[in-house]
Amino acid sequence: MNYLAHLYLSQHDQGLSLLGNLMGDFCKGVDLNRLPEAVKLGIYNHRAVDRFTDNHVVVQGLKPLFDRRFRRFSGIITDVIFDHFLIKHWSTFSDTPLHRFIEHSYNALWLHRQWMPAPMTDTVGRIIEHNGLMAYGSLEGVRMTLLRLSQRIRFDNPLAESQTEILKNYTKLDDGFLQFFPELIEYIDHLAIEVENAQLN
């Protein structure tokens, strides 16, 4: 899953939980033992989300929708487009207005930035400056995100051209998300990795 979904799937909305759930993508070279317990639990929750997502039958079933040259990158594409669908269907999954959730997340993350590794601080700073989480709400925002991801990969790749695959399969991808995401929520709620430790925030 991508940034917005990981923040949404934090098991409570305090700053260190949100930080940990986002930090799961920035752990390379980080000594987890030096982090607050609540951040570590957020990272573990992030990893549980990724494991469930990567192995889910619905997500696996979406891969054949993509042309052969895109299939190697189907996980990246679905991660990004799933944030788009989360915004599209936000009111189905949350009673909190999207703009309020995002504003709270930005404030909470930045308040605890002293725990962020440098690459995360840079990324979060750019996201906040440009309101990057809301960008996923438009297909143009999705296209630009995939373009930036393509440029970060050190070898030639077709990610910058994947918008055509998204448009071609939009309805099936949307249906797959709506089938998969409630099961992910239920699974994370059942694991309750962070719930018993909410006081640590």
Tab-separated table of C-alpha atoms in Angstrom, residues 37-119:
chain	number	residue	atom	x	y	z
A	37	GLU	CA	8.257	1.698	21.189
A	38	ALA	CA	5.192	3.265	19.588
A	39	VAL	CA	7.178	4.018	16.420
A	40	LYS	CA	8.470	0.447	16.257
A	41	LEU	CA	4.942	-0.909	16.620
A	42	GLY	CA	3.813	1.358	13.796
A	43	ILE	CA	6.584	-0.041	11.610
A	44	TYR	CA	5.507	-3.595	12.469
A	45	ASN	CA	1.934	-2.666	11.564
A	46	HIS	CA	3.173	-1.252	8.237
A	47	ARG	CA	4.975	-4.505	7.488
A	48	ALA	CA	1.871	-6.549	8.311
A	49	VAL	CA	-0.122	-4.418	5.868
A	50	ASP	CA	2.447	-4.985	3.127
A	51	ARG	CA	2.637	-8.748	3.699
A	52	PHE	CA	-1.124	-9.140	3.590
A	53	THR	CA	-1.419	-6.944	0.510
A	54	ASP	CA	1.361	-8.602	-1.472
A	55	ASN	CA	-0.046	-12.085	-0.907
A	56	HIS	CA	-3.755	-11.365	-1.226
A	57	VAL	CA	-5.569	-13.306	-3.924
A	58	VAL	CA	-7.380	-10.218	-5.233
A	59	VAL	CA	-4.175	-8.180	-5.546
A	60	GLN	CA	-2.413	-11.107	-7.195
A	61	GLY	CA	-5.357	-11.438	-9.554
A	62	LEU	CA	-4.934	-7.864	-10.771
A	63	LYS	CA	-1.445	-8.482	-12.180
A	64	PRO	CA	-2.622	-10.234	-15.383
A	65	LEU	CA	-4.651	-7.128	-16.255
A	66	PHE	CA	-1.421	-5.314	-17.115
A	67	ASP	CA	0.456	-5.696	-20.357
A	68	ARG	CA	3.423	-8.042	-19.991
A	69	ARG	CA	6.063	-5.310	-19.834
A	70	PHE	CA	4.293	-3.660	-16.880
A	71	ARG	CA	3.734	-6.780	-14.776
A	72	ARG	CA	7.082	-6.571	-13.013
A	73	PHE	CA	5.944	-3.181	-11.711
A	74	SER	CA	2.308	-4.055	-11.067
A	75	GLY	CA	2.821	-3.903	-7.302
A	76	ILE	CA	4.037	-0.299	-7.516
A	77	ILE	CA	1.203	0.674	-9.836
A	78	THR	CA	-1.489	-0.893	-7.658
A	79	ASP	CA	-0.029	0.673	-4.511
A	80	VAL	CA	-0.378	4.128	-6.048
A	81	ILE	CA	-3.779	3.627	-7.642
A	82	PHE	CA	-5.134	2.145	-4.402
A	83	ASP	CA	-4.451	5.483	-2.681
A	84	HIS	CA	-6.487	7.079	-5.477
A	85	PHE	CA	-9.362	4.707	-4.806
A	86	LEU	CA	-9.098	5.260	-1.053
A	87	ILE	CA	-9.656	8.967	-1.676
A	88	LYS	CA	-12.455	8.218	-4.124
A	89	HIS	CA	-14.254	6.025	-1.581
A	90	TRP	CA	-13.071	7.807	1.561
A	91	SER	CA	-16.552	8.314	3.019
A	92	THR	CA	-17.117	4.547	2.832
A	93	PHE	CA	-14.201	3.896	5.165
A	94	SER	CA	-14.032	6.944	7.426
A	95	ASP	CA	-16.375	9.382	9.155
A	96	THR	CA	-13.547	11.921	9.400
A	97	PRO	CA	-13.447	14.341	6.464
A	98	LEU	CA	-10.461	13.603	4.263
A	99	HIS	CA	-8.999	17.109	4.464
A	100	ARG	CA	-9.129	16.965	8.263
A	101	PHE	CA	-7.434	13.560	8.387
A	102	ILE	CA	-4.664	14.717	6.062
A	103	GLU	CA	-4.120	17.967	7.940
A	104	HIS	CA	-3.908	16.072	11.236
A	105	SER	CA	-1.441	13.598	9.701
A	106	TYR	CA	0.794	16.367	8.381
A	107	ASN	CA	0.853	18.121	11.760
A	108	ALA	CA	1.494	14.922	13.710
A	109	LEU	CA	4.269	13.746	11.403
A	110	TRP	CA	6.085	17.059	11.398
A	111	LEU	CA	5.801	17.392	15.160
A	112	HIS	CA	7.770	14.147	15.547
A	113	ARG	CA	10.223	14.671	12.701
A	114	GLN	CA	13.202	14.320	15.058
A	115	TRP	CA	12.731	10.551	14.753
A	116	MET	CA	12.727	10.542	10.954
A	117	PRO	CA	15.745	9.417	8.930
A	118	ALA	CA	16.918	12.152	6.563
A	119	PRO	CA	15.298	10.715	3.396
